PDB file of N, CA and C in Angstrom:
ATOM      1  N   UNK A   1      94.255 127.820  79.912  1.00 65.00           N
ATOM      2  CA  UNK A   1      95.141 126.889  80.314  1.00 65.00           C
ATOM      3  C   UNK A   1      96.424 127.210  81.053  1.00 65.00           C
ATOM      4  N   UNK A   2      97.239 128.210  80.164  1.00 68.00           N
ATOM      5  CA  UNK A   2      98.447 128.663  80.932  1.00 68.00           C
ATOM      6  C   UNK A   2      98.195 129.453  82.052  1.00 68.00           C
ATOM      7  N   UNK A   3      97.554 129.981  82.105  1.00 77.00           N
ATOM      8  CA  UNK A   3      97.177 130.908  83.466  1.00 77.00           C
ATOM      9  C   UNK A   3      96.800 129.956  84.626  1.00 77.00           C
ATOM     10  N   UNK A   4      95.875 128.849  84.608  1.00 72.00           N
ATOM     11  CA  UNK A   4      95.713 128.091  85.283  1.00 72.00           C
ATOM     12  C   UNK A   4      97.010 127.437  85.916  1.00 72.00           C
ATOM     13  N   UNK A   5      97.822 126.923  84.983  1.00 68.00           N
ATOM     14  CA  UNK A   5      99.387 126.143  85.487  1.00 68.00           C
ATOM     15  C   UNK A   5     100.035 127.396  86.229  1.00 68.00           C
ATOM     16  N   UNK A   6     100.106 128.471  85.771  1.00 72.00           N
ATOM     17  CA  UNK A   6     100.732 129.508  86.709  1.00 72.00           C
ATOM     18  C   UNK A   6     100.137 129.999  88.132  1.00 72.00           C
ATOM     19  N   UNK A   7      99.113 129.937  88.119  1.00 73.00           N
ATOM     20  CA  UNK A   7      98.261 129.847  89.460  1.00 73.00           C
ATOM     21  C   UNK A   7      98.594 128.716  90.232  1.00 73.00           C
ATOM     22  N   UNK A   8      98.719 127.391  89.794  1.00 72.00           N
ATOM     23  CA  UNK A   8      98.760 126.195  90.685  1.00 72.00           C
ATOM     24  C   UNK A   8      99.986 126.143  91.005  1.00 72.00           C
ATOM     25  N   UNK A   9     101.290 127.094  90.210  1.00 75.00           N
ATOM     26  CA  UNK A   9     102.655 126.972  90.877  1.00 75.00           C
ATOM     27  C   UNK A   9     102.881 127.072  92.189  1.00 75.00           C
ATOM     28  N   UNK A  10     102.128 128.048  92.832  1.00 80.00           N
ATOM     29  CA  UNK A  10     102.363 128.725  94.167  1.00 80.00           C
ATOM     30  C   UNK A  10     102.418 127.355  95.008  1.00 80.00           C
ATOM     31  N   UNK A  11     101.868 125.927  94.567  1.00 86.00           N
ATOM     32  CA  UNK A  11     101.976 124.770  95.684  1.00 86.00           C
ATOM     33  C   UNK A  11     103.316 124.306  95.299  1.00 86.00           C
ATOM     34  N   UNK A  12     104.237 124.670  94.397  1.00 92.00           N
ATOM     35  CA  UNK A  12     105.049 123.626  93.849  1.00 92.00           C
ATOM     36  C   UNK A  12     106.718 124.448  93.800  1.00 92.00           C
ATOM     37  N   UNK A  13     107.786 123.621  94.017  1.00 94.00           N
ATOM     38  CA  UNK A  13     108.937 124.553  93.749  1.00 94.00           C
ATOM     39  C   UNK A  13     110.024 124.098  93.071  1.00 94.00           C
ATOM     40  N   UNK A  14     109.444 123.141  91.764  1.00 95.00           N
ATOM     41  CA  UNK A  14     110.393 122.517  90.843  1.00 95.00           C
ATOM     42  C   UNK A  14     109.317 122.379  89.573  1.00 95.00           C
ATOM     43  N   UNK A  15     109.730 123.385  88.856  1.00 94.00           N
ATOM     44  CA  UNK A  15     109.199 123.541  87.276  1.00 94.00           C
ATOM     45  C   UNK A  15     109.928 122.587  86.344  1.00 94.00           C
ATOM     46  N   UNK A  16     109.648 122.014  85.726  1.00 96.00           N
ATOM     47  CA  UNK A  16     110.368 121.008  84.734  1.00 96.00           C
ATOM     48  C   UNK A  16     109.613 121.775  83.151  1.00 96.00           C
ATOM     49  N   UNK A  17     110.342 122.129  82.124  1.00 95.00           N
ATOM     50  CA  UNK A  17     109.690 122.504  81.081  1.00 95.00           C
ATOM     51  C   UNK A  17     110.442 121.548  79.578  1.00 95.00           C
ATOM     52  N   UNK A  18     109.425 121.253  78.666  1.00 97.00           N
ATOM     53  CA  UNK A  18     109.874 120.113  77.870  1.00 97.00           C
ATOM     54  C   UNK A  18     109.923 120.957  76.491  1.00 97.00           C
ATOM     55  N   UNK A  19     110.648 121.085  75.591  1.00 96.00           N
ATOM     56  CA  UNK A  19     110.453 121.777  74.360  1.00 96.00           C
ATOM     57  C   UNK A  19     111.428 120.828  73.302  1.00 96.00           C
ATOM     58  N   UNK A  20     110.950 120.695  72.082  1.00 93.00           N
ATOM     59  CA  UNK A  20     111.382 119.949  70.939  1.00 93.00           C
ATOM     60  C   UNK A  20     111.570 121.528  69.955  1.00 93.00           C
ATOM     61  N   UNK A  21     112.925 121.411  69.728  1.00 85.00           N
ATOM     62  CA  UNK A  21     113.508 122.465  68.853  1.00 85.00           C
ATOM     63  C   UNK A  21     112.622 122.641  67.540  1.00 85.00           C
ATOM     64  N   UNK A  22     112.764 124.147  67.090  1.00 83.00           N
ATOM     65  CA  UNK A  22     113.250 125.371  67.550  1.00 83.00           C
ATOM     66  C   UNK A  22     112.471 125.592  68.627  1.00 83.00           C
ATOM     67  N   UNK A  23     110.898 125.320  69.006  1.00 82.00           N
ATOM     68  CA  UNK A  23     110.234 126.505  69.913  1.00 82.00           C
ATOM     69  C   UNK A  23     108.811 125.287  70.215  1.00 82.00           C
ATOM     70  N   UNK A  24     108.844 124.149  69.989  1.00 93.00           N
ATOM     71  CA  UNK A  24     107.663 123.333  70.261  1.00 93.00           C
ATOM     72  C   UNK A  24     107.466 122.887  71.209  1.00 93.00           C
ATOM     73  N   UNK A  25     106.590 123.220  72.403  1.00 93.00           N
ATOM     74  CA  UNK A  25     106.449 122.712  73.459  1.00 93.00           C
ATOM     75  C   UNK A  25     105.956 121.319  73.265  1.00 93.00           C
ATOM     76  N   UNK A  26     106.247 120.187  74.117  1.00 95.00           N
ATOM     77  CA  UNK A  26     105.727 118.699  73.841  1.00 95.00           C
ATOM     78  C   UNK A  26     105.323 118.342  75.492  1.00 95.00           C
ATOM     79  N   UNK A  27     104.542 116.964  75.065  1.00 95.00           N
ATOM     80  CA  UNK A  27     103.915 116.318  76.314  1.00 95.00           C
ATOM     81  C   UNK A  27     104.352 114.796  76.142  1.00 95.00           C
ATOM     82  N   UNK A  28     104.037 114.002  77.022  1.00 97.00           N
ATOM     83  CA  UNK A  28     104.513 112.545  77.057  1.00 97.00           C
ATOM     84  C   UNK A  28     105.770 112.310  76.984  1.00 97.00           C
ATOM     85  N   UNK A  29     106.498 113.073  77.887  1.00 98.00           N
ATOM     86  CA  UNK A  29     107.841 112.961  78.270  1.00 98.00           C
ATOM     87  C   UNK A  29     107.760 111.930  79.663  1.00 98.00           C
ATOM     88  N   UNK A  30     108.622 111.260  79.559  1.00 98.00           N
ATOM     89  CA  UNK A  30     108.972 110.295  80.636  1.00 98.00           C
ATOM     90  C   UNK A  30     109.885 110.883  81.400  1.00 98.00           C
ATOM     91  N   UNK A  31     109.399 111.009  82.902  1.00 98.00           N
ATOM     92  CA  UNK A  31     110.003 111.438  83.818  1.00 98.00           C
ATOM     93  C   UNK A  31     110.566 110.852  85.409  1.00 98.00           C
ATOM     94  N   UNK A  32     111.957 110.673  85.434  1.00 98.00           N
ATOM     95  CA  UNK A  32     112.209 110.409  86.476  1.00 98.00           C
ATOM     96  C   UNK A  32     113.228 111.223  87.590  1.00 98.00           C
ATOM     97  N   UNK A  33     112.541 111.021  88.865  1.00 98.00           N
ATOM     98  CA  UNK A  33     113.512 112.029  89.746  1.00 98.00           C
ATOM     99  C   UNK A  33     114.082 111.008  90.623  1.00 98.00           C
ATOM    100  N   UNK A  34     115.595 111.384  91.123  1.00 98.00           N
ATOM    101  CA  UNK A  34     116.212 110.481  91.814  1.00 98.00           C
ATOM    102  C   UNK A  34     116.634 111.493  92.833  1.00 98.00           C
ATOM    103  N   UNK A  35     116.983 110.837  93.958  1.00 97.00           N
ATOM    104  CA  UNK A  35     117.421 111.776  95.225  1.00 97.00           C
ATOM    105  C   UNK A  35     119.268 111.538  94.871  1.00 97.00           C
ATOM    106  N   UNK A  36     120.302 112.449  95.469  1.00 94.00           N
ATOM    107  CA  UNK A  36     121.848 112.407  95.696  1.00 94.00           C
ATOM    108  C   UNK A  36     122.324 111.142  95.406  1.00 94.00           C
ATOM    109  N   UNK A  37     121.463 110.037  96.321  1.00 96.00           N
ATOM    110  CA  UNK A  37     122.154 108.711  96.163  1.00 96.00           C
ATOM    111  C   UNK A  37     121.522 107.798  95.119  1.00 96.00           C
ATOM    112  N   UNK A  38     120.912 108.153  94.284  1.00 96.00           N
ATOM    113  CA  UNK A  38     120.658 107.440  93.137  1.00 96.00           C
ATOM    114  C   UNK A  38     118.947 106.796  93.365  1.00 96.00           C
ATOM    115  N   UNK A  39     118.488 107.074  94.540  1.00 97.00           N
ATOM    116  CA  UNK A  39     117.169 106.265  94.691  1.00 97.00           C
ATOM    117  C   UNK A  39     116.127 107.065  93.853  1.00 97.00           C
ATOM    118  N   UNK A  40     115.400 106.197  93.210  1.00 98.00           N
ATOM    119  CA  UNK A  40     113.957 106.880  92.537  1.00 98.00           C
ATOM    120  C   UNK A  40     113.074 107.116  93.454  1.00 98.00           C
ATOM    121  N   UNK A  41     113.043 108.184  93.190  1.00 97.00           N
ATOM    122  CA  UNK A  41     111.690 109.331  94.278  1.00 97.00           C
ATOM    123  C   UNK A  41     110.324 109.310  93.377  1.00 97.00           C
ATOM    124  N   UNK A  42     110.387 109.439  91.775  1.00 97.00           N
ATOM    125  CA  UNK A  42     109.284 109.667  91.252  1.00 97.00           C
ATOM    126  C   UNK A  42     109.364 109.010  89.929  1.00 97.00           C
ATOM    127  N   UNK A  43     108.581 108.373  89.354  1.00 98.00           N
ATOM    128  CA  UNK A  43     108.515 108.032  87.674  1.00 98.00           C
ATOM    129  C   UNK A  43     107.481 108.152  87.392  1.00 98.00           C
ATOM    130  N   UNK A  44     106.942 108.856  86.146  1.00 98.00           N
ATOM    131  CA  UNK A  44     105.906 109.125  85.729  1.00 98.00           C
ATOM    132  C   UNK A  44     106.062 109.853  84.390  1.00 98.00           C
ATOM    133  N   UNK A  45     104.664 110.021  83.403  1.00 98.00           N
ATOM    134  CA  UNK A  45     104.852 110.654  82.430  1.00 98.00           C
ATOM    135  C   UNK A  45     104.100 111.951  82.050  1.00 98.00           C
ATOM    136  N   UNK A  46     104.852 112.871  81.934  1.00 96.00           N
ATOM    137  CA  UNK A  46     103.840 114.376  81.927  1.00 96.00           C
ATOM    138  C   UNK A  46     103.097 114.260  80.989  1.00 96.00           C
ATOM    139  N   UNK A  47     101.806 115.074  81.307  1.00 92.00           N
ATOM    140  CA  UNK A  47     100.610 115.588  80.428  1.00 92.00           C
ATOM    141  C   UNK A  47     101.084 116.633  79.710  1.00 92.00           C
ATOM    142  N   UNK A  48     101.709 117.372  80.118  1.00 90.00           N
ATOM    143  CA  UNK A  48     102.021 118.671  79.112  1.00 90.00           C
ATOM    144  C   UNK A  48     103.421 119.064  79.233  1.00 90.00           C
ATOM    145  N   UNK A  49     103.392 120.124  78.826  1.00 92.00           N
ATOM    146  CA  UNK A  49     104.838 120.539  78.378  1.00 92.00           C
ATOM    147  C   UNK A  49     105.434 120.807  79.647  1.00 92.00           C
ATOM    148  N   UNK A  50     104.581 121.865  80.886  1.00 91.00           N
ATOM    149  CA  UNK A  50     105.034 121.747  82.003  1.00 91.00           C
ATOM    150  C   UNK A  50     104.840 120.882  83.016  1.00 91.00           C
ATOM    151  N   UNK A  51     105.627 120.229  83.836  1.00 94.00           N
ATOM    152  CA  UNK A  51     105.595 119.412  84.973  1.00 94.00           C
ATOM    153  C   UNK A  51     106.159 120.139  86.224  1.00 94.00           C
ATOM    154  N   UNK A  52     104.802 120.089  87.307  1.00 94.00           N
ATOM    155  CA  UNK A  52     105.620 120.771  88.643  1.00 94.00           C
ATOM    156  C   UNK A  52     105.336 119.563  89.560  1.00 94.00           C
ATOM    157  N   UNK A  53     106.423 119.885  90.785  1.00 95.00           N
ATOM    158  CA  UNK A  53     106.890 118.920  91.454  1.00 95.00           C
ATOM    159  C   UNK A  53     107.411 119.579  92.985  1.00 95.00           C
ATOM    160  N   UNK A  54     106.935 119.125  93.996  1.00 95.00           N
ATOM    161  CA  UNK A  54     107.506 119.482  95.472  1.00 95.00           C
ATOM    162  C   UNK A  54     107.984 118.784  96.110  1.00 95.00           C
ATOM    163  N   UNK A  55     109.637 119.333  96.111  1.00 96.00           N
ATOM    164  CA  UNK A  55     110.691 118.168  96.726  1.00 96.00           C
ATOM    165  C   UNK A  55     111.293 119.169  98.039  1.00 96.00           C
ATOM    166  N   UNK A  56     111.717 118.441  98.774  1.00 95.00           N
ATOM    167  CA  UNK A  56     112.574 119.083  99.869  1.00 95.00           C
ATOM    168  C   UNK A  56     113.971 119.644  99.418  1.00 95.00           C
ATOM    169  N   UNK A  57     114.430 120.732 100.038  1.00 95.00           N
ATOM    170  CA  UNK A  57     115.576 121.219  99.968  1.00 95.00           C
ATOM    171  C   UNK A  57     116.589 119.944  99.327  1.00 95.00           C
ATOM    172  N   UNK A  58     117.596 119.773  98.690  1.00 96.00           N
ATOM    173  CA  UNK A  58     118.609 118.910  98.399  1.00 96.00           C
ATOM    174  C   UNK A  58     118.984 118.853  97.086  1.00 96.00           C
ATOM    175  N   UNK A  59     119.753 117.770  96.668  1.00 97.00           N
ATOM    176  CA  UNK A  59     120.381 117.494  95.237  1.00 97.00           C
ATOM    177  C   UNK A  59     119.496 116.494  94.599  1.00 97.00           C
ATOM    178  N   UNK A  60     119.215 116.862  93.215  1.00 97.00           N
ATOM    179  CA  UNK A  60     118.561 115.688  92.782  1.00 97.00           C
ATOM    180  C   UNK A  60     119.075 115.728  91.405  1.00 97.00           C
ATOM    181  N   UNK A  61     118.422 113.953  90.771  1.00 98.00           N
ATOM    182  CA  UNK A  61     118.966 114.387  89.488  1.00 98.00           C
ATOM    183  C   UNK A  61     117.457 113.876  88.687  1.00 98.00           C
ATOM    184  N   UNK A  62     117.448 114.855  87.399  1.00 98.00           N
ATOM    185  CA  UNK A  62     116.177 114.328  86.550  1.00 98.00           C
ATOM    186  C   UNK A  62     116.698 114.124  85.502  1.00 98.00           C
ATOM    187  N   UNK A  63     115.980 112.869  85.029  1.00 98.00           N
ATOM    188  CA  UNK A  63     116.011 112.035  83.729  1.00 98.00           C
ATOM    189  C   UNK A  63     114.351 112.386  83.280  1.00 98.00           C
ATOM    190  N   UNK A  64     114.532 112.774  82.021  1.00 98.00           N
ATOM    191  CA  UNK A  64     113.546 113.128  81.075  1.00 98.00           C
ATOM    192  C   UNK A  64     113.815 112.391  79.782  1.00 98.00           C
ATOM    193  N   UNK A  65     112.814 111.408  79.172  1.00 97.00           N
ATOM    194  CA  UNK A  65     112.993 110.808  77.808  1.00 97.00           C
ATOM    195  C   UNK A  65     111.952 111.194  76.979  1.00 97.00           C
ATOM    196  N   UNK A  66     112.205 111.603  75.858  1.00 96.00           N
ATOM    197  CA  UNK A  66     111.186 112.070  74.676  1.00 96.00           C
ATOM    198  C   UNK A  66     111.659 111.469  73.280  1.00 96.00           C
ATOM    199  N   UNK A  67     110.726 110.359  72.635  1.00 91.00           N
ATOM    200  CA  UNK A  67     111.184 109.726  71.342  1.00 91.00           C
ATOM    201  C   UNK A  67     112.532 109.150  71.614  1.00 91.00           C
ATOM    202  N   UNK A  68     112.864 108.703  72.500  1.00 90.00           N
ATOM    203  CA  UNK A  68     114.007 107.521  72.850  1.00 90.00           C
ATOM    204  C   UNK A  68     115.209 108.539  72.921  1.00 90.00           C
ATOM    205  N   UNK A  69     115.166 109.791  73.160  1.00 94.00           N
ATOM    206  CA  UNK A  69     115.999 110.236  73.837  1.00 94.00           C
ATOM    207  C   UNK A  69     116.338 110.725  74.758  1.00 94.00           C
ATOM    208  N   UNK A  70     117.520 110.693  75.895  1.00 95.00           N
ATOM    209  CA  UNK A  70     117.319 110.723  77.185  1.00 95.00           C
ATOM    210  C   UNK A  70     117.869 111.924  77.725  1.00 95.00           C
ATOM    211  N   UNK A  71     117.592 112.699  78.304  1.00 96.00           N
ATOM    212  CA  UNK A  71     118.564 113.668  79.079  1.00 96.00           C
ATOM    213  C   UNK A  71     118.452 113.914  80.460  1.00 96.00           C
ATOM    214  N   UNK A  72     119.683 114.104  81.204  1.00 97.00           N
ATOM    215  CA  UNK A  72     119.691 114.026  82.619  1.00 97.00           C
ATOM    216  C   UNK A  72     120.280 115.199  82.814  1.00 97.00           C
ATOM    217  N   UNK A  73     119.557 115.874  84.015  1.00 97.00           N
ATOM    218  CA  UNK A  73     120.047 117.065  84.453  1.00 97.00           C
ATOM    219  C   UNK A  73     120.072 117.068  86.169  1.00 97.00           C
ATOM    220  N   UNK A  74     121.136 117.981  86.639  1.00 97.00           N
ATOM    221  CA  UNK A  74     121.173 117.815  88.011  1.00 97.00           C
ATOM    222  C   UNK A  74     120.163 119.382  88.541  1.00 97.00           C
ATOM    223  N   UNK A  75     119.693 118.748  89.697  1.00 96.00           N
ATOM    224  CA  UNK A  75     118.990 119.920  90.247  1.00 96.00           C
ATOM    225  C   UNK A  75     119.342 120.110  91.646  1.00 96.00           C
ATOM    226  N   UNK A  76     119.259 121.612  92.158  1.00 95.00           N
ATOM    227  CA  UNK A  76     119.702 121.603  93.565  1.00 95.00           C
ATOM    228  C   UNK A  76     118.265 122.405  94.030  1.00 95.00           C
ATOM    229  N   UNK A  77     117.559 122.156  94.684  1.00 96.00           N
ATOM    230  CA  UNK A  77     116.142 122.507  95.368  1.00 96.00           C
ATOM    231  C   UNK A  77     116.687 123.520  96.707  1.00 96.00           C
ATOM    232  N   UNK A  78     116.596 124.522  96.689  1.00 92.00           N
ATOM    233  CA  UNK A  78     117.092 125.597  97.785  1.00 92.00           C
ATOM    234  C   UNK A  78     116.131 126.545  98.403  1.00 92.00           C
ATOM    235  N   UNK A  79     115.138 126.548  97.591  1.00 84.00           N
ATOM    236  CA  UNK A  79     114.112 127.373  97.993  1.00 84.00           C
ATOM    237  C   UNK A  79     113.534 128.286  96.781  1.00 84.00           C
ATOM    238  N   UNK A  80     112.417 129.082  96.513  1.00 85.00           N
ATOM    239  CA  UNK A  80     111.800 129.303  95.750  1.00 85.00           C
ATOM    240  C   UNK A  80     111.441 128.452  94.702  1.00 85.00           C
ATOM    241  N   UNK A  81     111.122 128.940  93.184  1.00 87.00           N
ATOM    242  CA  UNK A  81     110.866 127.739  92.281  1.00 87.00           C
ATOM    243  C   UNK A  81     112.200 127.641  91.460  1.00 87.00           C
ATOM    244  N   UNK A  82     112.435 126.051  91.415  1.00 90.00           N
ATOM    245  CA  UNK A  82     113.820 126.332  90.570  1.00 90.00           C
ATOM    246  C   UNK A  82     112.955 125.155  89.171  1.00 90.00           C
ATOM    247  N   UNK A  83     113.446 126.057  88.020  1.00 93.00           N
ATOM    248  CA  UNK A  83     113.157 125.465  86.712  1.00 93.00           C
ATOM    249  C   UNK A  83     114.066 125.057  86.105  1.00 93.00           C
ATOM    250  N   UNK A  84     113.820 123.697  85.566  1.00 95.00           N
ATOM    251  CA  UNK A  84     114.475 122.861  84.546  1.00 95.00           C
ATOM    252  C   UNK A  84     114.381 122.418  83.106  1.00 95.00           C
ATOM    253  N   UNK A  85     114.713 122.959  82.493  1.00 95.00           N
ATOM    254  CA  UNK A  85     114.416 122.893  80.908  1.00 95.00           C
ATOM    255  C   UNK A  85     114.875 121.693  79.936  1.00 95.00           C
ATOM    256  N   UNK A  86     114.355 121.124  79.427  1.00 96.00           N
ATOM    257  CA  UNK A  86     114.967 120.053  78.702  1.00 96.00           C
ATOM    258  C   UNK A  86     114.624 120.212  77.053  1.00 96.00           C
ATOM    259  N   UNK A  87     115.414 120.303  76.259  1.00 94.00           N
ATOM    260  CA  UNK A  87     115.270 120.481  74.727  1.00 94.00           C
ATOM    261  C   UNK A  87     115.978 119.453  73.694  1.00 94.00           C
ATOM    262  N   UNK A  88     115.059 119.144  73.205  1.00 93.00           N
ATOM    263  CA  UNK A  88     115.306 117.808  72.085  1.00 93.00           C
ATOM    264  C   UNK A  88     115.020 118.680  70.742  1.00 93.00           C
ATOM    265  N   UNK A  89     116.174 118.149  69.876  1.00 88.00           N
ATOM    266  CA  UNK A  89     115.980 118.465  68.566  1.00 88.00           C
ATOM    267  C   UNK A  89     114.948 117.399  67.764  1.00 88.00           C
ATOM    268  N   UNK A  90     114.231 118.059  67.048  1.00 76.00           N
ATOM    269  CA  UNK A  90     113.014 117.940  65.959  1.00 76.00           C
ATOM    270  C   UNK A  90     113.890 116.993  64.905  1.00 76.00           C
TER     271      UNK A  90
END
């Protein structure tokens, strides 16, 4: 499965990774992506520990929620694959 996901990556430029400490990958994470002005572009739930998206160059806010814990990170898409990692304590 991991090889299939990595092969699929060539079609996307954003990779989100979800980990519950110490090193357990998790799924079922609620994901929201907003543009720089706060407009909601995507709202979904991830089916796995990696979530792929294709976004135009620009600045974004990524909000990930897992077990009622919300994390927000800023993302600047400029070229190549940008990876954003989210970690929650068990």
